[in-house]
Short mmCIF file of C-alpha atoms and ligand atoms in Angstrom, two decimals:
data_model
loop_
_atom_site.label_atom_id
_atom_site.label_comp_id
_atom_site.label_asym_id
_atom_site.label_seq_id
_atom_site.Cartn_x
_atom_site.Cartn_y
_atom_site.Cartn_z
CA MET A 6 54.01 -78.91 -96.40
CA SER A 7 57.66 -77.82 -94.96
CA GLY A 8 58.40 -75.99 -98.23
CA LYS A 9 55.55 -73.94 -97.86
CA LEU A 10 56.85 -73.90 -94.12
CA LEU A 11 59.83 -71.46 -95.44
CA GLY A 12 58.91 -70.52 -98.38
CA GLY A 13 60.42 -70.64 -101.60
CA ALA A 14 59.21 -71.09 -105.01
CA ALA A 15 60.72 -74.89 -106.80
CA SER A 16 63.16 -72.59 -108.70
CA GLU A 17 63.96 -70.32 -105.90
CA ARG A 18 64.45 -73.82 -103.77
CA GLU A 19 68.04 -75.43 -106.18
CA ASN A 20 69.71 -72.47 -105.89
CA LEU A 21 68.73 -71.29 -101.99
CA ARG A 22 72.18 -71.69 -100.40
CA VAL A 23 73.39 -70.63 -96.48
CA THR A 24 76.83 -70.26 -94.94
CA SER A 25 75.96 -72.97 -91.95
CA THR A 26 76.93 -71.99 -88.26
CA VAL A 27 76.48 -75.76 -87.38
CA LYS A 28 79.51 -76.89 -88.03
CA GLN A 29 81.39 -75.30 -85.29
CA VAL A 30 84.55 -76.87 -86.69
CA GLU A 31 84.67 -75.51 -90.56
CA PRO A 32 82.10 -73.03 -91.37
CA ARG A 33 81.10 -74.35 -94.76
CA GLN A 34 78.13 -73.50 -97.06
CA ALA A 35 75.45 -76.18 -96.61
CA GLU A 36 72.72 -77.13 -98.50
CA ILE A 37 68.80 -76.87 -97.32
CA SER A 38 66.81 -80.03 -99.00
CA PHE A 39 63.02 -79.28 -99.09
CA ASP A 40 62.89 -83.22 -99.67
CA PHE A 41 64.68 -84.51 -96.50
CA ARG A 42 62.34 -82.36 -94.77
CA GLU A 43 59.04 -83.60 -96.17
CA LYS A 44 61.21 -87.59 -94.80
CA LEU A 45 61.60 -86.80 -91.98
CA ASP A 46 58.24 -85.38 -91.21
CA ALA A 47 56.63 -87.92 -93.21
CA THR A 48 59.40 -91.12 -90.64
CA LEU A 49 57.82 -92.27 -87.29
CA GLU A 50 58.49 -89.49 -85.07
CA GLY A 51 60.09 -86.78 -87.70
CA PHE A 52 57.09 -84.36 -87.51
CA ARG A 53 58.29 -84.00 -83.63
CA HIS A 54 61.28 -81.79 -85.16
CA ASN A 55 59.48 -78.87 -86.06
CA TYR A 56 58.59 -78.21 -82.67
CA CYS A 57 62.16 -77.59 -81.14
CA TYR A 58 62.78 -73.57 -80.52
CA GLN A 59 66.35 -74.26 -80.17
CA CYS A 60 66.48 -73.06 -75.49
CA GLY A 61 69.12 -75.88 -75.79
CA ALA A 62 67.90 -78.01 -72.55
CA CYS A 63 68.95 -81.28 -74.13
CA VAL A 64 72.14 -80.55 -74.54
CA ALA A 65 73.12 -80.33 -70.62
CA ASP A 66 73.08 -83.61 -69.87
CA CYS A 67 74.02 -85.60 -72.80
CA PRO A 68 76.26 -88.19 -71.98
CA ALA A 69 77.31 -87.51 -75.51
CA ALA A 70 78.15 -84.08 -75.82
CA ARG A 71 79.85 -84.09 -72.35
CA TYR A 72 82.27 -87.24 -74.11
CA ALA A 73 82.52 -85.38 -77.65
CA PRO A 74 82.12 -81.13 -77.49
CA GLU A 75 82.21 -81.60 -81.83
CA TYR A 76 78.44 -83.05 -80.86
CA ASN A 77 75.11 -80.74 -79.61
CA PRO A 78 71.68 -82.48 -79.67
CA ARG A 79 70.74 -78.49 -79.75
CA LEU A 80 72.17 -78.57 -83.40
CA ILE A 81 71.62 -82.17 -84.56
CA LEU A 82 67.83 -80.07 -84.78
CA LEU A 83 68.90 -76.86 -85.92
CA GLN A 84 70.46 -79.47 -89.54
CA ALA A 85 66.79 -80.58 -89.24
CA LEU A 86 65.19 -77.83 -89.15
CA LEU A 87 67.41 -76.02 -91.92
CA GLY A 88 67.50 -79.47 -93.82
CA PHE A 89 70.90 -80.50 -94.35
CA GLU A 90 70.62 -84.13 -95.79
CA GLU A 91 74.61 -84.82 -96.27
CA GLU A 92 75.41 -83.16 -92.44
CA LEU A 93 73.39 -85.52 -90.87
CA ILE A 94 71.96 -88.99 -92.93
CA GLY A 95 75.96 -88.77 -95.15
CA GLU A 96 78.75 -91.39 -94.07
CA ASN A 97 80.24 -91.03 -90.86
CA SER A 98 77.14 -88.33 -89.52
CA ILE A 99 77.02 -88.04 -86.62
CA ILE A 100 74.42 -88.81 -85.00
CA TRP A 101 75.45 -92.03 -84.53
CA LEU A 102 77.34 -90.65 -81.20
CA CYS A 103 73.89 -90.95 -79.52
CA THR A 104 74.04 -93.50 -76.10
CA ASN A 105 70.17 -93.76 -76.19
CA CYS A 106 70.02 -92.51 -73.07
CA TYR A 107 67.19 -90.47 -72.98
CA ASN A 108 67.72 -87.29 -70.80
CA CYS A 109 66.64 -85.41 -73.96
CA TYR A 110 63.73 -86.84 -74.13
CA GLU A 111 63.11 -86.23 -69.88
CA ARG A 112 64.01 -82.55 -70.59
CA CYS A 113 62.88 -80.67 -73.53
CA PRO A 114 60.28 -78.71 -72.71
CA GLN A 115 58.58 -78.98 -76.50
CA ASP A 116 58.02 -82.23 -76.46
CA VAL A 117 61.03 -82.83 -80.08
CA ARG A 118 61.94 -85.63 -78.13
CA PRO A 119 65.22 -85.80 -79.74
CA VAL A 120 66.37 -88.94 -78.91
CA GLU A 121 63.80 -90.10 -81.15
CA ILE A 122 64.75 -87.52 -84.03
CA ILE A 123 67.50 -89.05 -83.95
CA ILE A 124 66.31 -92.82 -84.47
CA ALA A 125 64.30 -90.84 -86.99
CA LEU A 126 67.25 -90.02 -88.91
CA LYS A 127 69.31 -93.53 -88.45
CA ASN A 128 66.09 -94.55 -90.08
CA LEU A 129 67.15 -92.56 -93.32
CA SER A 130 70.97 -92.96 -93.25
CA VAL A 131 69.69 -96.82 -93.50
CA GLU A 132 67.41 -96.11 -95.76
CA ARG A 133 70.28 -94.43 -98.01
CA GLY A 134 73.17 -96.63 -97.18
CA THR A 135 75.18 -94.68 -95.22
CA ASN A 136 75.32 -95.84 -91.46
CA PRO A 137 77.93 -98.20 -89.86
CA GLU A 138 78.95 -101.97 -90.92
CA GLU A 139 76.88 -102.75 -86.89
CA ILE A 140 73.20 -102.49 -87.61
CA THR A 141 73.47 -104.27 -90.71
CA LYS A 142 74.64 -106.75 -88.29
CA ILE A 143 73.03 -107.51 -85.89
CA SER A 144 69.69 -106.09 -87.17
CA ASP A 145 70.59 -108.78 -89.98
CA SER A 146 71.10 -111.68 -87.29
CA VAL A 147 67.35 -110.82 -85.89
CA LEU A 148 66.57 -111.91 -89.56
CA LYS A 149 68.68 -114.39 -89.28
CA VAL A 150 68.38 -117.28 -86.74
CA GLY A 151 65.76 -114.81 -84.65
CA SER A 152 68.47 -113.22 -82.05
CA THR A 153 71.63 -110.86 -81.86
CA THR A 154 73.51 -113.54 -79.53
CA PHE A 155 74.03 -116.63 -81.54
CA ILE A 156 74.21 -119.73 -80.23
CA THR A 157 76.60 -122.16 -79.14
CA PRO A 158 76.94 -125.92 -77.65
CA LEU A 159 78.23 -124.35 -74.61
CA VAL A 160 75.42 -122.41 -74.41
CA ASP A 161 73.40 -125.82 -74.06
CA ARG A 162 75.47 -126.88 -71.33
CA ARG A 163 76.14 -124.29 -69.08
CA ARG A 164 72.21 -124.19 -69.05
CA LYS A 165 72.04 -127.83 -68.42
CA GLU A 166 74.86 -128.13 -65.48
CA LEU A 167 72.45 -124.45 -63.92
CA GLY A 168 69.90 -126.60 -63.76
CA LEU A 169 67.55 -124.65 -66.41
CA PRO A 170 64.82 -125.73 -68.96
CA SER A 171 67.32 -126.28 -72.23
CA LEU A 172 66.11 -122.90 -75.06
CA LYS A 173 64.07 -122.87 -77.26
CA GLU A 174 62.89 -122.83 -81.05
CA ILE A 175 62.69 -119.07 -82.01
CA PRO A 176 60.13 -119.20 -84.39
CA VAL A 177 62.02 -117.08 -87.01
CA GLU A 178 60.51 -117.84 -90.11
CA GLU A 179 57.45 -116.81 -88.35
CA LEU A 180 58.76 -113.45 -88.10
CA ARG A 181 60.20 -112.66 -91.28
CA GLU A 182 57.64 -113.51 -93.01
CA ILE A 183 55.25 -110.71 -90.37
CA LEU A 184 58.28 -107.62 -92.43
CA GLU A 185 57.61 -108.77 -95.98
CA ASP A 186 55.60 -106.90 -97.72
CA MET B 11 51.34 -113.83 -59.25
CA LYS B 12 51.14 -115.09 -62.00
CA TYR B 13 53.79 -113.66 -65.36
CA THR B 14 54.90 -114.48 -68.19
CA PRO B 15 59.17 -115.00 -68.86
CA PHE B 16 60.34 -112.88 -71.69
CA TRP B 17 63.89 -113.82 -70.74
CA GLY B 18 65.41 -112.39 -74.25
CA CYS B 19 68.62 -113.41 -75.61
CA MET B 20 71.31 -111.80 -73.98
CA ILE B 21 69.82 -113.52 -70.72
CA SER B 22 68.80 -116.91 -71.80
CA ILE B 23 72.04 -117.72 -74.40
CA LYS B 24 74.87 -116.25 -72.90
CA TYR B 25 74.01 -115.31 -69.08
CA PRO B 26 71.86 -118.00 -68.38
CA GLN B 27 73.38 -117.87 -64.75
CA PHE B 28 70.77 -114.47 -64.98
CA GLU B 29 67.77 -116.26 -65.84
CA ALA B 30 68.68 -118.89 -62.87
CA SER B 31 68.97 -116.65 -60.47
CA VAL B 32 65.50 -115.06 -61.32
CA ARG B 33 63.88 -118.45 -61.23
CA LYS B 34 65.77 -120.27 -58.23
CA THR B 35 64.49 -116.90 -56.00
CA VAL B 36 60.55 -115.27 -57.42
CA ASP B 37 59.52 -118.05 -56.28
CA LYS B 38 59.80 -117.48 -52.43
CA LEU B 39 57.89 -114.09 -53.54
CA GLY B 40 54.74 -116.16 -54.43
CA ILE B 41 55.96 -115.42 -58.05
CA GLU B 42 54.96 -118.33 -60.13
CA LEU B 43 56.58 -118.19 -63.88
CA VAL B 44 53.95 -119.01 -67.01
CA ASP B 45 56.57 -120.15 -69.36
CA VAL B 46 55.30 -119.34 -73.30
CA GLU B 47 56.62 -121.47 -76.64
CA GLY B 48 57.04 -118.48 -79.61
CA PHE B 49 58.99 -115.74 -78.57
CA THR B 50 62.17 -113.80 -80.84
CA CYS B 51 64.31 -110.99 -79.86
CA CYS B 52 62.62 -108.81 -79.38
CA PRO B 53 64.93 -107.21 -80.65
CA ASP B 54 67.09 -104.44 -79.38
CA PRO B 55 66.27 -101.01 -78.54
CA ILE B 56 69.99 -99.70 -80.88
CA TYR B 57 69.79 -101.77 -83.48
CA TYR B 58 67.28 -103.18 -84.97
CA GLN B 59 65.08 -99.66 -84.17
CA ALA B 60 68.05 -97.34 -85.54
CA LYS B 61 67.27 -100.50 -88.87
CA ASP B 62 63.24 -99.50 -88.81
CA LYS B 63 61.37 -98.55 -86.56
CA ILE B 64 58.05 -99.57 -88.36
CA GLU B 65 60.29 -103.27 -88.45
CA TRP B 66 60.86 -102.78 -85.43
CA LEU B 67 57.31 -102.19 -82.90
CA THR B 68 56.39 -105.56 -85.77
CA ILE B 69 58.45 -107.68 -83.97
CA ALA B 70 57.64 -106.00 -80.66
CA GLY B 71 53.78 -106.33 -81.33
CA ARG B 72 54.26 -109.39 -82.28
CA ASN B 73 56.16 -110.95 -79.92
CA ILE B 74 53.26 -108.89 -76.76
CA ALA B 75 51.20 -111.00 -79.41
CA VAL B 76 52.06 -114.57 -78.43
CA ALA B 77 51.94 -113.76 -74.36
CA GLU B 78 48.60 -111.54 -75.15
CA GLU B 79 47.16 -115.42 -75.94
CA VAL B 80 47.80 -117.28 -72.23
CA GLY B 81 47.37 -113.59 -70.73
CA HIS B 82 49.57 -112.76 -68.17
CA ASP B 83 51.75 -109.39 -67.43
CA VAL B 84 55.68 -109.95 -69.31
CA ILE B 85 58.05 -109.91 -66.79
CA THR B 86 60.71 -108.11 -68.81
CA CYS B 87 64.54 -108.47 -66.61
CA CYS B 88 66.54 -106.80 -69.46
CA SER B 89 66.48 -103.22 -69.39
CA GLY B 90 66.91 -103.54 -73.36
CA CYS B 91 63.59 -105.97 -73.99
CA THR B 92 62.33 -103.44 -71.15
CA SER B 93 63.32 -100.30 -73.67
CA THR B 94 60.80 -102.07 -76.48
CA LEU B 95 58.30 -103.97 -75.08
CA SER B 96 56.80 -101.31 -73.02
CA GLU B 97 57.65 -99.19 -75.55
CA ALA B 98 55.64 -100.33 -77.88
CA ASN B 99 53.28 -101.33 -75.85
CA HIS B 100 52.65 -98.54 -74.87
CA ILE B 101 52.85 -97.09 -78.92
CA LEU B 102 50.80 -99.60 -79.86
CA LYS B 103 47.81 -98.68 -77.71
CA GLU B 104 47.58 -95.31 -77.34
CA ASN B 105 48.02 -95.31 -81.79
CA THR B 106 45.06 -97.05 -83.57
CA GLU B 107 47.02 -96.63 -86.26
CA LEU B 108 50.32 -97.86 -85.19
CA ARG B 109 48.03 -100.37 -84.23
CA GLU B 110 46.43 -101.51 -87.22
CA LYS B 111 50.00 -100.78 -89.56
CA VAL B 112 51.06 -103.54 -87.89
CA ASN B 113 48.49 -105.74 -86.75
CA GLN B 114 47.77 -106.31 -90.03
CA ARG B 115 51.30 -107.48 -90.71
CA LEU B 116 50.94 -109.84 -87.78
CA LYS B 117 47.22 -111.75 -89.34
CA LYS B 118 49.96 -113.28 -91.82
CA VAL B 119 50.22 -115.52 -88.85
CA GLY B 120 47.33 -115.50 -87.56
CA ARG B 121 48.10 -113.28 -84.26
CA GLU B 122 47.27 -110.36 -83.13
CA PHE B 123 48.48 -107.20 -80.34
CA LYS B 124 44.93 -106.29 -77.85
CA GLY B 125 46.94 -104.48 -76.20
CA THR B 126 44.98 -106.85 -72.85
CA ILE B 127 48.27 -106.92 -70.91
CA ARG B 128 51.57 -105.19 -68.93
CA VAL B 129 55.07 -104.72 -70.04
CA ARG B 130 57.45 -104.71 -66.84
CA HIS B 131 61.15 -105.08 -66.14
CA ILE B 132 60.64 -107.48 -62.63
CA VAL B 133 61.67 -104.99 -60.60
CA THR B 134 58.81 -103.05 -60.80
CA ALA B 135 56.43 -105.86 -60.64
CA ILE B 136 57.74 -106.66 -57.57
CA ARG B 137 57.53 -103.94 -56.46
CA ASP B 138 54.59 -103.51 -57.17
CA ASP B 139 53.08 -106.19 -56.82
CA ILE B 140 54.49 -108.79 -54.43
CA GLY B 141 56.19 -105.66 -51.93
CA ILE B 142 59.70 -104.64 -50.66
CA ASP B 143 59.10 -105.62 -47.40
CA LYS B 144 57.98 -109.24 -48.99
CA VAL B 145 60.92 -109.34 -50.08
CA ALA B 146 62.76 -108.78 -46.49
CA GLU B 147 61.69 -111.57 -45.67
CA THR B 148 63.00 -113.92 -47.93
CA VAL B 149 66.10 -113.48 -47.07
CA THR B 150 67.26 -116.13 -44.53
CA ARG B 151 71.95 -114.81 -44.52
CA PRO B 152 72.05 -110.66 -44.67
CA LEU B 153 74.31 -109.64 -46.91
CA LYS B 154 75.03 -107.70 -43.94
CA GLY B 155 78.40 -104.58 -44.75
CA LEU B 156 77.89 -106.02 -48.16
CA ARG B 157 78.89 -102.65 -50.77
CA VAL B 158 76.51 -102.52 -53.64
CA GLY B 159 77.25 -100.07 -56.06
CA ILE B 160 74.68 -99.12 -58.02
CA HIS B 161 74.12 -98.96 -61.25
CA TYR B 162 70.74 -97.91 -62.80
CA GLY B 163 71.21 -97.20 -66.17
CA CYS B 164 68.93 -95.51 -68.62
CA HIS B 165 66.05 -97.60 -69.97
CA LEU B 166 64.22 -99.41 -66.61
CA LEU B 167 63.33 -95.58 -65.95
CA LYS B 168 63.72 -93.24 -69.24
CA PRO B 169 61.31 -92.33 -70.40
CA SER B 170 59.58 -91.74 -67.83
CA ALA B 171 56.04 -90.92 -68.77
CA ILE B 172 55.70 -94.23 -70.88
CA MET B 173 57.88 -96.18 -68.07
CA GLN B 174 56.65 -94.99 -65.37
CA VAL B 175 58.03 -97.04 -62.40
CA ASP B 176 60.16 -93.63 -61.33
CA ASP B 177 61.42 -90.34 -61.07
CA PRO B 178 64.42 -90.79 -63.17
CA ASP B 179 66.22 -87.60 -61.25
CA HIS B 180 66.19 -89.35 -58.32
CA PRO B 181 65.58 -92.93 -57.96
CA ALA B 182 64.87 -95.18 -55.32
CA ILE B 183 64.01 -98.77 -56.87
CA LEU B 184 67.20 -100.66 -57.14
CA ALA B 185 68.59 -99.16 -53.82
CA ASP B 186 65.49 -99.73 -51.88
CA LEU B 187 65.53 -103.60 -53.56
CA VAL B 188 69.64 -104.28 -52.44
CA ARG B 189 68.71 -103.24 -48.79
CA ALA B 190 65.57 -105.86 -48.11
CA THR B 191 69.27 -108.06 -48.88
CA GLY B 192 70.59 -106.74 -45.60
CA ALA B 193 73.07 -105.20 -47.99
CA GLU B 194 73.52 -101.48 -48.14
CA PRO B 195 73.39 -99.07 -51.71
CA VAL B 196 75.99 -97.06 -52.32
CA GLU B 197 74.53 -94.22 -53.76
CA HIS B 198 77.96 -93.27 -55.92
CA LYS B 199 78.28 -89.83 -58.13
CA LEU B 200 77.30 -91.95 -61.36
CA ARG B 201 74.69 -94.15 -60.48
CA LEU B 202 72.30 -92.82 -63.14
CA LEU B 203 74.82 -91.78 -66.41
CA CYS B 204 74.79 -94.35 -69.21
CA CYS B 205 77.30 -96.77 -69.57
CA GLY B 206 77.19 -95.85 -73.28
CA LYS B 207 76.90 -98.81 -75.19
CA ALA B 208 74.53 -97.30 -78.23
CA CYS B 209 78.14 -95.19 -79.56
CA MET B 210 79.32 -95.84 -82.10
CA SER B 211 82.03 -94.98 -81.31
CA ASP B 212 86.17 -96.22 -80.47
CA ASP B 213 86.32 -94.58 -77.17
CA ILE B 214 83.41 -92.58 -76.19
CA PRO B 215 82.20 -95.75 -74.94
CA ASP B 216 85.49 -96.78 -73.56
CA ARG B 217 85.63 -93.11 -71.16
CA MET B 218 82.29 -93.72 -69.74
CA VAL B 219 83.35 -97.10 -69.03
CA ILE B 220 85.87 -95.93 -67.15
CA ASP B 221 85.25 -92.73 -65.05
CA LEU B 222 81.90 -94.90 -64.32
CA ILE B 223 83.85 -98.06 -62.46
CA GLU B 224 85.93 -94.91 -61.00
CA SER B 225 82.83 -93.28 -59.42
CA ILE B 226 82.28 -96.57 -57.32
CA GLU B 227 85.75 -97.82 -56.33
CA ALA B 228 85.77 -95.09 -55.13
CA GLU B 229 83.45 -94.46 -52.88
CA LYS B 230 85.28 -98.46 -51.90
CA ALA B 231 81.97 -100.83 -52.83
CA ASP B 232 82.87 -104.63 -52.49
CA CYS B 233 80.78 -104.64 -56.49
CA MET B 234 78.72 -103.68 -58.12
CA GLY B 235 74.37 -104.06 -58.23
CA LEU B 236 72.44 -103.57 -61.33
CA ILE B 237 69.88 -105.75 -62.97
CA CYS B 238 70.25 -105.62 -67.43
CA PRO B 239 73.34 -108.80 -69.10
CA THR B 240 73.54 -105.43 -70.85
CA CYS B 241 75.28 -103.55 -68.74
CA PHE B 242 76.36 -106.55 -67.09
CA ASP B 243 78.32 -107.13 -70.66
CA GLU B 244 79.52 -103.63 -70.57
CA PHE B 245 80.71 -103.86 -67.04
CA ASP B 246 82.29 -107.64 -66.54
CA LEU B 247 83.89 -108.55 -69.74
CA GLY B 248 84.66 -104.66 -70.08
CA GLN B 249 87.13 -104.44 -67.12
CA ILE B 250 88.94 -107.00 -68.90
CA VAL B 251 88.93 -105.09 -71.63
CA LEU B 252 89.53 -101.86 -70.68
CA ASN B 253 92.19 -103.47 -68.40
CA ARG B 254 93.95 -104.40 -71.31
CA LYS B 255 93.77 -101.50 -74.11
CA TYR B 256 95.19 -99.14 -71.34
CA GLN B 257 96.51 -101.13 -68.96
CA LYS B 258 94.09 -101.06 -65.87
CA GLY B 259 93.76 -102.93 -63.22
CA PHE B 260 89.93 -103.16 -63.30
CA GLN B 261 88.77 -106.62 -60.40
CA LEU B 262 85.31 -104.70 -59.66
CA PRO B 263 82.87 -108.00 -58.31
CA VAL B 264 80.17 -106.98 -60.61
CA ILE B 265 76.06 -109.27 -59.54
CA TYR B 266 72.44 -108.73 -60.98
CA TYR B 267 70.31 -107.73 -58.30
CA PHE B 268 69.38 -112.08 -58.17
CA GLN B 269 71.60 -113.22 -58.08
CA LEU B 270 72.54 -110.71 -54.75
CA LEU B 271 68.71 -112.04 -53.29
CA GLY B 272 70.69 -115.47 -54.31
CA LEU B 273 73.35 -115.29 -51.86
CA ALA B 274 70.49 -113.94 -48.64
CA GLN B 275 68.20 -115.76 -49.56
CA GLY B 276 71.37 -118.70 -48.93
CA LEU B 277 71.73 -120.05 -52.60
CA GLU B 278 74.80 -121.30 -52.72
CA PRO B 279 77.54 -118.53 -55.43
CA LYS B 280 77.94 -121.75 -57.85
CA GLU B 281 73.82 -122.29 -58.65
CA LEU B 282 73.86 -118.45 -59.27
CA GLY B 283 76.61 -119.29 -61.91
CA LEU B 284 78.82 -116.98 -60.31
CA HIS B 285 81.53 -119.13 -61.82
CA PHE B 286 81.18 -117.74 -64.48
CA HIS B 287 81.70 -114.24 -64.20
CA LYS B 288 84.85 -112.64 -66.06
CA ILE B 289 85.51 -110.46 -63.00
CA LYS B 290 85.59 -113.34 -60.44
CA ALA B 291 83.36 -112.72 -56.75
CA GLY B 292 85.64 -113.42 -54.54
CA ARG B 293 85.20 -110.42 -52.13
CA VAL B 294 82.20 -110.21 -52.31
CA THR B 295 80.68 -114.29 -51.89
CA GLU B 296 83.68 -114.16 -48.59
CA LYS B 297 81.92 -110.56 -47.37
CA VAL B 298 78.95 -112.85 -47.25
CA ALA B 299 80.17 -115.77 -46.33
CA ALA B 300 81.33 -114.28 -43.23
CA ALA B 301 77.88 -112.16 -42.29
S1 LIG C 22 64.99 -80.59 -78.86
FE1 LIG C 22 63.59 -79.37 -77.14
S2 LIG C 22 65.18 -78.82 -75.12
FE2 LIG C 22 65.94 -79.60 -77.32
S3 LIG C 22 66.71 -77.50 -78.56
FE3 LIG C 22 64.94 -77.54 -79.75
S4 LIG C 22 63.30 -77.41 -77.94
FE4 LIG C 22 64.76 -77.12 -76.30
S1 LIG C 23 69.53 -89.96 -76.25
FE1 LIG C 23 71.10 -88.89 -77.65
S2 LIG C 23 71.01 -87.33 -77.56
FE2 LIG C 23 69.54 -87.12 -75.77
S3 LIG C 23 70.95 -86.82 -73.73
FE3 LIG C 23 70.76 -88.77 -74.61
S4 LIG C 23 73.18 -89.06 -75.91
FE4 LIG C 23 72.11 -87.15 -75.86
S1 LIG C 24 66.92 -105.47 -75.48
FE1 LIG C 24 68.71 -107.73 -76.45
S2 LIG C 24 69.07 -108.95 -74.53
FE2 LIG C 24 67.40 -108.16 -75.52
S3 LIG C 24 65.97 -109.77 -76.60
FE3 LIG C 24 66.85 -107.90 -77.55
S4 LIG C 24 68.59 -108.13 -78.48
FE4 LIG C 24 68.28 -109.55 -77.06
S1 LIG C 25 73.74 -98.50 -69.24
FE1 LIG C 25 74.26 -99.26 -71.46
S2 LIG C 25 73.58 -101.51 -71.24
FE2 LIG C 25 72.64 -100.32 -69.67
S3 LIG C 25 71.13 -99.52 -70.21
FE3 LIG C 25 71.97 -97.69 -70.20
S4 LIG C 25 72.88 -98.15 -72.16
FE4 LIG C 25 72.03 -99.93 -71.81
#
């Protein structure tokens, strides 16, 4: 579907290369991937990237952009529109600098929900195994013990001192069962 | 008014003093907390959502289904849990296709998401169902002269279309609640800035937290006031880390809203677990005792 959006037969697509204006530091050859665009379209909330008209309203209040000049949600959307798979979900992608603050979600006049596109991209990065280690570490902990924080003997002592009931059992078996296909 | 509290892992495991401060203050507001068995991590809106949004929805849907079986609205005491459970509740109520997908998975364990309850941060429920006047009525020791630098955090308010708590550019909810304790809310320059917790960078979250603390210190606040254990972690433990890493001398006490309310209701700092904080709250307790 996204292939049709930009036109071009499959054989042409393979040869299609454009000079990217996206990487500000070092303009370089980037490859358009139509498969990637289709994959993003099929991801939860991912299709909305098609509504972006590049106005830049998402940039002004973006804390990641304020603190990291190389970060820019409009350019991330442009890369998504162009299907730049490597830039977006390769190793060390800039998407991981997003702070999940939702300011862009508030500002976008097209209801693109840029942060949701970034989350969809993160999901695709995890599928490819290019995500930062913390993501795997913390989600593994949820699957293993049912929480992101480990319980130490100190916890019950503190709870008792504060007059709190002891911790409830976390039904982690049940959590794993609902995730199995 | 009965609610089911969803404590979340950060509060119940790492910062039980916040659970204690809620439990010890809200009965005076006419709130009855009905605990239920069977919750897991919400799961967290940053890491787990980044891993797989459908799995994230499924786990959140299960937690909501567990609460639905008892029937009371859920209150959360952590902005992260609020973000996950409120958004999942919204999506699963609106999107029948996703609801069916999630319910197929929940069926295996005999559960179903029905969409029968609301999930809100406890401060929202208090403002809307109980009223801020009622909070003020429970105060026996007004925190007169205490200047509280407010940190809203991101996930109480945004996305506002889903959260529907307050205008995210001009929120008043926390300032109003702080005022009800007799303290003085301080609306510093960066009060709406995120702490950067989710940003995977060695220095950006540090710089954001430094700017935030300096923004509060510039207004000569006595402490920082907030409503989320993850924000707390970033600022309380965070100051210790930053002091070491960047040779800073930060000593700004960070207080959870219900600890402030507890002090205003006459509870002792120890009952509210203030002694567990890394940045000691002496500045605050001395001012309260003198008021
Ligand atoms: S995502 Fe929205 S705000 Fe950002 S450039 Fe595109 S249309 Fe504009
Ligand atoms: S959610 Fe991410 S992209 Fe959007 S404004 Fe915040 S930091 Fe920027
Ligand atoms: S949001 Fe954070 S504190 Fe709340 S349950 Fe999830 S991981 Fe635990
Ligand atoms: S300020 Fe930080 S911890 Fe608090 S809600 Fe925002 S991202 Fe989460």
